[in-house]
XYZ file of N, CA and C in Angstrom:
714
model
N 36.456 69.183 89.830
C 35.601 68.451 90.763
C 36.366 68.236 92.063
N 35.613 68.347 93.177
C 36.681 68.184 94.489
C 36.072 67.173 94.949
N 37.664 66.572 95.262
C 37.459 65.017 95.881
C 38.042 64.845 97.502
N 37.361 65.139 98.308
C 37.745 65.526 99.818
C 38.455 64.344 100.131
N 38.639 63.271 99.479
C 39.296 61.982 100.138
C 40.589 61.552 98.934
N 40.667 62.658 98.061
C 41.550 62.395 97.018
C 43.215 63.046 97.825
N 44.158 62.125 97.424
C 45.730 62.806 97.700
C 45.595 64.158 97.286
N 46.493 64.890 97.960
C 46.663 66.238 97.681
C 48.544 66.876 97.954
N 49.400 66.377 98.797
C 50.544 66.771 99.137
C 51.154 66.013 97.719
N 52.817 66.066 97.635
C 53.601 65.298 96.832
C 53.556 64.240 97.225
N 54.092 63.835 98.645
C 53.785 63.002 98.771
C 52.742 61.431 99.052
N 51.818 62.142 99.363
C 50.472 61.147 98.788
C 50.430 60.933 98.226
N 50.415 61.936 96.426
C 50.205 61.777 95.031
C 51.266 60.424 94.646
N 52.594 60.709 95.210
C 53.614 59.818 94.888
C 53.047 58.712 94.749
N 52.707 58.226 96.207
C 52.219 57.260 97.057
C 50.878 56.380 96.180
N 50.037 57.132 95.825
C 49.312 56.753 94.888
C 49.800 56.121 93.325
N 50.406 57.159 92.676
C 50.819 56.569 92.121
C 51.745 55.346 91.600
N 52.471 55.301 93.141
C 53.222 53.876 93.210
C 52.402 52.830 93.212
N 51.338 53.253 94.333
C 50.665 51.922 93.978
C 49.476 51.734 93.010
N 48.992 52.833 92.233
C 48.685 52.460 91.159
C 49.108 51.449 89.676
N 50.793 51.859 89.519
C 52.131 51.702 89.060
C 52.210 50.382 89.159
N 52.434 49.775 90.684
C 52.551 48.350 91.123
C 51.582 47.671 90.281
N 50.291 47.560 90.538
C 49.058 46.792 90.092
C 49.272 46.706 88.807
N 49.663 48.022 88.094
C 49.946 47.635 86.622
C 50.844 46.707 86.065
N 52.239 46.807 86.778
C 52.977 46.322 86.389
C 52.765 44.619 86.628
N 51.977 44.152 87.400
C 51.816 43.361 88.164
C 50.654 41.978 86.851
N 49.615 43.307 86.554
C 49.003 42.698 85.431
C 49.690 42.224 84.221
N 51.016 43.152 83.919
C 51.233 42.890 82.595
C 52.346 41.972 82.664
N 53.031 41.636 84.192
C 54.388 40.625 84.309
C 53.460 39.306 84.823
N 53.149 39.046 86.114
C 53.192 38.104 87.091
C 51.600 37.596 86.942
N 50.593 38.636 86.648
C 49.720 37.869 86.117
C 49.609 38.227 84.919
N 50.088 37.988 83.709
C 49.651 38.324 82.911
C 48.735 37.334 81.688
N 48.970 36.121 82.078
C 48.346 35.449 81.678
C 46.641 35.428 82.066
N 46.202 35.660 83.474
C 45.441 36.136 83.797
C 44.583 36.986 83.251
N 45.327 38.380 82.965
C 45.102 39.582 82.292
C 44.615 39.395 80.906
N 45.699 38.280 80.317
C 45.172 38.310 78.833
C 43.291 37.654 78.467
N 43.037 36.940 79.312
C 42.151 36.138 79.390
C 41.169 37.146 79.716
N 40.964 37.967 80.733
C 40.364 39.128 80.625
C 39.691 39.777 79.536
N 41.072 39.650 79.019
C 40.925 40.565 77.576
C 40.401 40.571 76.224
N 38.964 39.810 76.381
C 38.595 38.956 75.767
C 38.124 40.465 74.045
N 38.541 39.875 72.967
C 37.796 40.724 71.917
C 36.424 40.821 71.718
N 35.562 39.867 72.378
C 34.104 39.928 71.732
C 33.638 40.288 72.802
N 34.213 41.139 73.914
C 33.111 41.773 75.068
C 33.009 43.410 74.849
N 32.381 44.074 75.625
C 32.692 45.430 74.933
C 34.003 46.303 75.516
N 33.825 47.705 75.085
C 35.025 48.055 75.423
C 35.355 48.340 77.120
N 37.032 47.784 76.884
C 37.443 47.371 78.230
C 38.557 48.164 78.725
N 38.925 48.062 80.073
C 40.106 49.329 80.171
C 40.784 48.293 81.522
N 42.190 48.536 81.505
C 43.197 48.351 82.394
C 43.139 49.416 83.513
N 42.875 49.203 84.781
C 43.189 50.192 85.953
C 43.943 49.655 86.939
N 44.408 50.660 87.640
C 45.153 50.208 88.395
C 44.876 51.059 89.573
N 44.793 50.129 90.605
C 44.350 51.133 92.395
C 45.519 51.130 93.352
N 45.312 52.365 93.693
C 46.566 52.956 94.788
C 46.881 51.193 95.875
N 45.714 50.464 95.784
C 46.219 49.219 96.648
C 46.949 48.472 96.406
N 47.881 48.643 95.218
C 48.460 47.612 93.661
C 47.819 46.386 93.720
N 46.788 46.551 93.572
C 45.852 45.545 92.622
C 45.257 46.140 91.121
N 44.816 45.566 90.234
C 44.869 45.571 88.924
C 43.350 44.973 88.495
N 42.604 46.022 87.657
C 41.664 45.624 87.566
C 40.752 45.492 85.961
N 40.338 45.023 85.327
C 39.812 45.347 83.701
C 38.129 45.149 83.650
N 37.695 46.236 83.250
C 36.282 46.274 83.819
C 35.870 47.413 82.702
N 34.930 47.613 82.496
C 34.301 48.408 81.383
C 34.675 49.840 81.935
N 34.773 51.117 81.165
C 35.124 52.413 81.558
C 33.844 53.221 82.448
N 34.285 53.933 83.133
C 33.384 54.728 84.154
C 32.287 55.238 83.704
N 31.205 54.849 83.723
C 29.934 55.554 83.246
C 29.729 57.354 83.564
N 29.860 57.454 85.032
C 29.854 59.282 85.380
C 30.578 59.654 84.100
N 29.817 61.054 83.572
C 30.434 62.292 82.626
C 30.500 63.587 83.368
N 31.549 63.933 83.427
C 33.091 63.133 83.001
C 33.259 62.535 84.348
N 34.182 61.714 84.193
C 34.595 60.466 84.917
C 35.370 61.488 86.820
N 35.627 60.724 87.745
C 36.090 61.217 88.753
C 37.327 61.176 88.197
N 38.174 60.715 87.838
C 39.315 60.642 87.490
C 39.575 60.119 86.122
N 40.550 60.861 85.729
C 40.998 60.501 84.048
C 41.343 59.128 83.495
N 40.130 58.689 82.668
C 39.919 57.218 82.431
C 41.661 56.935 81.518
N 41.645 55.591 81.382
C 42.751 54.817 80.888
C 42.901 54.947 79.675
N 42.945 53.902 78.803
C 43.000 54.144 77.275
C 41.678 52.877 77.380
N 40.804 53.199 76.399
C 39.601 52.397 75.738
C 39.093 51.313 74.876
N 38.962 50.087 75.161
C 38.965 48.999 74.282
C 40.401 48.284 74.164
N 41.008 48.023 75.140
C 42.345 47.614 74.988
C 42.009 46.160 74.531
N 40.618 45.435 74.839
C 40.545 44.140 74.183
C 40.604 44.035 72.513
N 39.825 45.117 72.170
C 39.523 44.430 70.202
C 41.189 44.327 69.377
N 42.859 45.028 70.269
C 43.572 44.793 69.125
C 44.243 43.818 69.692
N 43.776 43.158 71.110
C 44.687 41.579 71.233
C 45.238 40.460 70.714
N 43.374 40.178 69.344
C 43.774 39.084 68.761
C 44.881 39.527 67.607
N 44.463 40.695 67.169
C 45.385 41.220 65.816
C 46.537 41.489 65.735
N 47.277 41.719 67.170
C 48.582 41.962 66.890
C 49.363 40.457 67.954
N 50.326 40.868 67.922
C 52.132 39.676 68.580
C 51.315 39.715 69.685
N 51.024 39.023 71.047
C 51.500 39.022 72.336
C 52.030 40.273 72.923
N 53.272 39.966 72.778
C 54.365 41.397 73.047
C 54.246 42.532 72.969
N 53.894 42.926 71.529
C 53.511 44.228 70.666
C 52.399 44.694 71.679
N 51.423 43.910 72.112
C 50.098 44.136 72.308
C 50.282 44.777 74.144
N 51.343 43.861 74.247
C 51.407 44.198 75.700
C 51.947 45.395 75.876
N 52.969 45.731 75.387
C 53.720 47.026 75.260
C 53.005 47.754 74.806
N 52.268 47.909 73.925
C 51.596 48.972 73.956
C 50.064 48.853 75.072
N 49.802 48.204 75.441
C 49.067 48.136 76.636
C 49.924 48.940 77.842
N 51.466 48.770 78.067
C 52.191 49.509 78.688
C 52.147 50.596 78.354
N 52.742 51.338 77.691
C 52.441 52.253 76.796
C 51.420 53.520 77.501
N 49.778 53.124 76.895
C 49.544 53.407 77.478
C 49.400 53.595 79.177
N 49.526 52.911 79.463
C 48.861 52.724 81.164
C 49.954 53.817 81.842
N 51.151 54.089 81.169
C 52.098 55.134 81.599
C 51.590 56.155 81.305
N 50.742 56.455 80.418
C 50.284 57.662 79.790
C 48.973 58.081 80.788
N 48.567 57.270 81.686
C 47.479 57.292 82.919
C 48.065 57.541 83.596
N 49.013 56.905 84.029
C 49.356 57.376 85.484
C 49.709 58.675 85.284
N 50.642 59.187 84.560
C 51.113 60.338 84.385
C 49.684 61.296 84.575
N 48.521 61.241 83.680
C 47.789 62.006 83.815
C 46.792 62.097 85.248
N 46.941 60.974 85.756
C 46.154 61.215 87.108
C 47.372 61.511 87.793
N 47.825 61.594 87.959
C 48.942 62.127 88.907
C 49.094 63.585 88.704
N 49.056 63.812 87.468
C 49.381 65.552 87.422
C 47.535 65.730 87.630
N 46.643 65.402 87.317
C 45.560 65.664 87.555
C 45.179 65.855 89.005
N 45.467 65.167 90.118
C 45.428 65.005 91.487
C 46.379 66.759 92.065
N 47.528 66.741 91.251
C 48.438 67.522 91.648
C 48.286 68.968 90.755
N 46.920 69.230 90.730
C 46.541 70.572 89.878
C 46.708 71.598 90.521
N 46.566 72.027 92.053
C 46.965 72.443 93.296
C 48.453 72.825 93.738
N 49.299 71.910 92.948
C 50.926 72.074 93.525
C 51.287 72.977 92.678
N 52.484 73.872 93.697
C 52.614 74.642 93.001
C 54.175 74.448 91.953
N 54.947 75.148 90.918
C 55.462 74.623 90.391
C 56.861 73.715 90.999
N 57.095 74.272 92.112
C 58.390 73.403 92.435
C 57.868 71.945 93.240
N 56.731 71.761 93.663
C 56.402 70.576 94.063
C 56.052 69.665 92.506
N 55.886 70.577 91.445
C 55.132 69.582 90.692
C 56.665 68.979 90.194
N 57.439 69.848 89.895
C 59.113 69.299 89.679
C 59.247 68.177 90.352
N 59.032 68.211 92.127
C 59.567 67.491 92.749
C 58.927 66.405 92.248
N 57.161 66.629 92.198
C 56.553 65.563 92.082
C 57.133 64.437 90.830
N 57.264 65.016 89.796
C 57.907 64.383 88.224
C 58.960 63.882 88.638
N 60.207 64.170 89.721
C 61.298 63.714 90.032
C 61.427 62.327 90.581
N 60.178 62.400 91.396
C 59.816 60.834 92.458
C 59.243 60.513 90.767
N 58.296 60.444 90.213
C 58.129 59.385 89.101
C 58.904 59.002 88.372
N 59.890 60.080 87.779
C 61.361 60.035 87.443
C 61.934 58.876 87.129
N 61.856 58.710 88.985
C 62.930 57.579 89.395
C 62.911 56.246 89.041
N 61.393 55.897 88.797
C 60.978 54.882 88.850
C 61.004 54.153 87.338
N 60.886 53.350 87.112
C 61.642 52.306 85.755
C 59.800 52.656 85.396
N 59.730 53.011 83.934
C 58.140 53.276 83.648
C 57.676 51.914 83.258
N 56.527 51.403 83.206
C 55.780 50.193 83.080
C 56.445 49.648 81.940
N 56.149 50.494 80.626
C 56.555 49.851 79.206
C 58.276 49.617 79.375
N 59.672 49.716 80.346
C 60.278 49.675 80.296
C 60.518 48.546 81.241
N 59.321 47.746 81.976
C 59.623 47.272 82.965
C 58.595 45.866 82.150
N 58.053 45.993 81.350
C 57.161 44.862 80.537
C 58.595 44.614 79.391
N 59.041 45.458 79.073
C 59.797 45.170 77.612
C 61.114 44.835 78.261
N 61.688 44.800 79.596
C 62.480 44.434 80.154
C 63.973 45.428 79.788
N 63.284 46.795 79.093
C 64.869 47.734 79.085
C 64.803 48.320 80.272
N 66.713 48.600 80.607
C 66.851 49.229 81.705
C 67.033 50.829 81.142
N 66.303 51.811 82.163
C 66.184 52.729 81.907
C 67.363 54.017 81.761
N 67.698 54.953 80.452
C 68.934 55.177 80.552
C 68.676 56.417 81.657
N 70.078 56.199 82.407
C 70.576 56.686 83.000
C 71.252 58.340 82.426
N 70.645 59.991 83.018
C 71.643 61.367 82.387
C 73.122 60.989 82.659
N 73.455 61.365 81.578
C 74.833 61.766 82.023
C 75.438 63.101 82.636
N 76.175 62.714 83.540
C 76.229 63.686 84.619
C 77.627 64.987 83.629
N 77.008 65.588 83.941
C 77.772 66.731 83.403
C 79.186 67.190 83.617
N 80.092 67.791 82.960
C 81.596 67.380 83.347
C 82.054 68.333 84.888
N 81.895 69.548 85.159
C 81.532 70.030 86.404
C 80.828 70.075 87.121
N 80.049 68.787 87.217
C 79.185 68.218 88.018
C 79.902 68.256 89.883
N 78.685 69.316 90.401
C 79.653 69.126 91.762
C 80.114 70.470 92.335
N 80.558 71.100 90.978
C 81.687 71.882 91.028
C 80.773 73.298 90.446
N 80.017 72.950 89.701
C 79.388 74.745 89.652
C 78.266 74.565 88.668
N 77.077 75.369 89.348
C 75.674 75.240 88.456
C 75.706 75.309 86.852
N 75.564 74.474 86.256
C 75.188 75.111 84.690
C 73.452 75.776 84.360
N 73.878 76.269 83.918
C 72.307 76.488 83.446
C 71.842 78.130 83.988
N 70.734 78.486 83.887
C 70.373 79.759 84.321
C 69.016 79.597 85.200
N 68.761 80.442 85.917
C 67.619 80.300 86.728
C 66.722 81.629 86.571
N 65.224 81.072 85.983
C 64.360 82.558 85.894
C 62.978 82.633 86.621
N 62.763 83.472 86.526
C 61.548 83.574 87.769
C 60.534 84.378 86.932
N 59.411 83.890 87.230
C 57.898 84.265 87.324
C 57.158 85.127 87.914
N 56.421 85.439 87.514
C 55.914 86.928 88.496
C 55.417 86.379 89.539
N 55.289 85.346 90.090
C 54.717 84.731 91.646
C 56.075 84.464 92.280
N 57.236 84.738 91.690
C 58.807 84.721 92.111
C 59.059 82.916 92.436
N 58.296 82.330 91.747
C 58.894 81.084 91.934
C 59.939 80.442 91.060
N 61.125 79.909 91.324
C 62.135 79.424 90.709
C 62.166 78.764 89.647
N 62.529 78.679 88.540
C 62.569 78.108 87.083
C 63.779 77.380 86.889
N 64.350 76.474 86.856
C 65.427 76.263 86.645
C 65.625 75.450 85.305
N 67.280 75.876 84.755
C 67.058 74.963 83.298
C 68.481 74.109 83.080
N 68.565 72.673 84.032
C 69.921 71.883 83.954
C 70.345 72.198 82.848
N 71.329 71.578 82.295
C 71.932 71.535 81.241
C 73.278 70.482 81.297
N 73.160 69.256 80.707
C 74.448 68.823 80.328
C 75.174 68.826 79.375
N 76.787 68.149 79.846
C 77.787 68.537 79.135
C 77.936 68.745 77.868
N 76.806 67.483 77.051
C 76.884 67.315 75.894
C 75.589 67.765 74.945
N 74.941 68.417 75.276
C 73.892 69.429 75.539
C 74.108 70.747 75.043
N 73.403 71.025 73.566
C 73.165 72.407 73.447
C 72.197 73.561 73.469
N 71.870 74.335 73.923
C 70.815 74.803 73.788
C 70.515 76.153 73.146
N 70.467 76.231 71.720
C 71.036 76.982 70.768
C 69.785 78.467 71.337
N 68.765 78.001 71.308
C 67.807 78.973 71.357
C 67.585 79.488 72.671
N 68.324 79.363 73.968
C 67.723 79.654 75.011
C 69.219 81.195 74.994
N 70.407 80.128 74.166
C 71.233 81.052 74.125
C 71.299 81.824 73.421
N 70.596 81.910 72.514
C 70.234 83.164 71.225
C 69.247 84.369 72.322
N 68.340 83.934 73.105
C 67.214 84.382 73.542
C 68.085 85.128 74.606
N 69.358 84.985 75.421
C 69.653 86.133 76.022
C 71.253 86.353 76.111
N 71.220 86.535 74.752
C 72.694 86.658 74.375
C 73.014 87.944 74.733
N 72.315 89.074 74.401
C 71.996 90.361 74.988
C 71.854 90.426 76.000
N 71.733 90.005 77.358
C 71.720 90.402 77.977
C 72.858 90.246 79.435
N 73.106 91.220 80.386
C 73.982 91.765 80.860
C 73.957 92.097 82.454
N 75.048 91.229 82.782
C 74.943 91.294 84.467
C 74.785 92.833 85.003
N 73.899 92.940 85.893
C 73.357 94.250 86.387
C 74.358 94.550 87.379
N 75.519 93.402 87.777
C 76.838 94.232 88.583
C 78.053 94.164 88.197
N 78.306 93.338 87.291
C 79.686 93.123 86.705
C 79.656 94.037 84.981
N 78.162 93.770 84.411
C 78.831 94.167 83.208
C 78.503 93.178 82.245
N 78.820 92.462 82.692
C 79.392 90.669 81.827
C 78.024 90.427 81.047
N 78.672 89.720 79.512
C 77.533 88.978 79.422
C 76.810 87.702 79.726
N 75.733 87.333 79.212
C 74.945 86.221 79.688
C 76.175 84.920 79.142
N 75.885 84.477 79.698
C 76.595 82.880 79.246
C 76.305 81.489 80.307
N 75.561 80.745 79.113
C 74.481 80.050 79.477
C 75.317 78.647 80.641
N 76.416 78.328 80.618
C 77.263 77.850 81.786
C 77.699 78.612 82.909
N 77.137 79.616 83.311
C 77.003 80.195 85.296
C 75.236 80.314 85.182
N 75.339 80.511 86.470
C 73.849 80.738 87.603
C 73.782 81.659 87.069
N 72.364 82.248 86.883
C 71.663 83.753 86.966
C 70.792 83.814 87.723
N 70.322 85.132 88.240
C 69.246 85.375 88.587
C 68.809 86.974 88.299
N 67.486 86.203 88.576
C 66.677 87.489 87.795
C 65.749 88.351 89.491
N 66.010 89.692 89.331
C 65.506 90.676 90.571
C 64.206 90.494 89.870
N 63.043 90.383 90.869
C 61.729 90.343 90.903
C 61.094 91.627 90.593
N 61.917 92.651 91.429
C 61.255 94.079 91.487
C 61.951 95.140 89.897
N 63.322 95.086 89.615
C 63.883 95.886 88.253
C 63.824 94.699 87.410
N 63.576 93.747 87.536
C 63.765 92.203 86.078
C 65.196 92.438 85.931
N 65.915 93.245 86.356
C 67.667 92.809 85.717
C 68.064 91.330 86.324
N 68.840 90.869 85.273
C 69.660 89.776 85.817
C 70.785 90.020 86.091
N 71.627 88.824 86.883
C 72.585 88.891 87.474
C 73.358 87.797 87.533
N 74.978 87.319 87.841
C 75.409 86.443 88.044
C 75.092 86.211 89.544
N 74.815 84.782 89.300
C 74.643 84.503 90.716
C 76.076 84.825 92.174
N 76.876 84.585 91.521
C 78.361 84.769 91.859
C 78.946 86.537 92.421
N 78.242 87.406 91.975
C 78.007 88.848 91.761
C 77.178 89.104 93.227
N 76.031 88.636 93.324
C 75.009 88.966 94.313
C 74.938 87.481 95.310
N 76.172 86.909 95.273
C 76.264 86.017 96.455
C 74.971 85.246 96.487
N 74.233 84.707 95.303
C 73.148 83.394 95.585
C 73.643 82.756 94.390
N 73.435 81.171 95.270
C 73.895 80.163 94.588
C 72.475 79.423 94.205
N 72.665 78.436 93.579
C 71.368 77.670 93.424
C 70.355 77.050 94.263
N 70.805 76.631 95.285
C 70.325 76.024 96.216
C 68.931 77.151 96.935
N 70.501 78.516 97.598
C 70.179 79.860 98.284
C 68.819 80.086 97.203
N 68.601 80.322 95.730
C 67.867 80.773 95.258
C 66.131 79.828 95.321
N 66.450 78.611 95.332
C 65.142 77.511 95.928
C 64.306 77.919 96.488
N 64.802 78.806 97.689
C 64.350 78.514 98.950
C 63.854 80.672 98.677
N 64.573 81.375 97.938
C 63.684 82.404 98.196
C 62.194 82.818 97.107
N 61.511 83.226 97.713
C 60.090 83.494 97.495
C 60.180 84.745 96.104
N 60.877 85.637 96.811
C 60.902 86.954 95.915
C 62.639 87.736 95.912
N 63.421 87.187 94.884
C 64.591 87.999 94.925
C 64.366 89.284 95.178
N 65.205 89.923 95.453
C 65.582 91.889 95.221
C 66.878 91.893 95.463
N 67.713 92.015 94.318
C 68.670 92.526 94.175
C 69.429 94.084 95.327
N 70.759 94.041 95.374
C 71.047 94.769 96.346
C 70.694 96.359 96.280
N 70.182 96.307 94.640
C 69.941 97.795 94.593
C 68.689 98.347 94.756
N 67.932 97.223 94.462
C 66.211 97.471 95.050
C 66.452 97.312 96.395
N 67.259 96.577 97.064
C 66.654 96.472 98.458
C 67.725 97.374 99.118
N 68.397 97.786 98.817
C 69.015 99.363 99.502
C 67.397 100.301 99.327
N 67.264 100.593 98.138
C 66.169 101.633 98.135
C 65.234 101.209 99.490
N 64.653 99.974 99.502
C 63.736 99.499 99.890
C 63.553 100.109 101.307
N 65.115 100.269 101.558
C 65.345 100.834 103.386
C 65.288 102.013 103.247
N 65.728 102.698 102.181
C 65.642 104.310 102.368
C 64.440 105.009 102.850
């Protein structure tokens, strides 16, 4: 369905979702007493929303089929009286993270994959509702021991040549990605795969390569559209 007044960049979507985010969090800390009262069991079924204005709202679910945007979770009043306070709220958190997430990637159906990365990165950041109702602080990756000092991981590409990338930390194994190209073999050195250096993969022969071999680093590889290796793109001039 197209929504001519709906976010569309990363950053709008962000933007939205922050202040969707806010309102929530807002219901389930500062008013929440408010909220609970709302939440009455003998009305019908009721839903938690939250608007890009961070205000916070509980109101029966969207009549339009299907809805303009991906409804919340349903009847959050009938398990109030039955469970803790707490329990009830957290999982009221719970879900409402499980909304934002989906209107956000829903809004962002359009981006293409490295914005949607970026996009997940800005939500990332942010302490999620149920971690911010239950009052844990959110753990922190641990940064990898050559952090700084040289890419781990491998980088693969798609037939639209857009960048794939797969971190990897220190303490981090990844048995099957390294089974999956244990065989295979830098197209200028020789060498085999080994899942601690850069690779890249030529768009036009699919050989891979050390990044180190064909002079692109991780960054260099971001930013191009369509590798070609030095031996396709010698031909390319012939």
């Amino acid at each position: 369905m197209e929504m001519a007044s709906s976010p569309r960049t990363v950053e709008e979507i962000f933007k939205d979702y922050s202040g969707r985010r806010a309102g929530l969090v807002r219901a389930l800390t500062h008013d929440v007493d408010e909220f609970y009262g709302f939440c009455d069991p003998d009305k019908e079924n009721l839903c938690l929303y939250g608007h890009p204005s961070e205000t916070w709202e509980v109101t029966l679910p969207a009549e339009e089929v299907p809805p303009e945007l991906p409804e919340p979770a349903l009847g959050i009043n009938f398990a109030r009286d039955g469970m803790n306070r707490k329990d009830w709220l957290s999982l009221v958190a719970v879900h409402s993270d499980s909304w934002l997430l989906s209107v956000a990637f829903y809004l962002g159906a359009r981006l293409n994959r490295n914005e949607r990365k970026r996009l997940f990165s800005l939500i990332n950041d942010l302490p999620t509702v149920f971690e911010v109702v239950t009052e844990r602080k959110p753990v922190k990756d641990k940064p990898s021991v050559d952090s700084g000092s040289k890419s781990r991981g491998s980088t693969k590409r798609s037939s639209d040549g857009q960048v794939k990338s797969n971190p990897r930390l220190a303490d981090e194994i990844y048995e099957e990605e390294e089974d999956e190209h244990s065989e295979t073999l830098c197209g200028s050195c020789g060498g085999n795969y080994n899942a601690d250096e850069f690779w890249i993969g030529c768009d036009v022969c699919e050989r891979w390569f050390h990044g180190k071999c064909v002079k692109i680093t991780p960054a260099k590889a971001e930013s191009i559209k369509q590798y070609k290796c030095p031996s396709c793109m010698k031909r390319a001039r012939q």
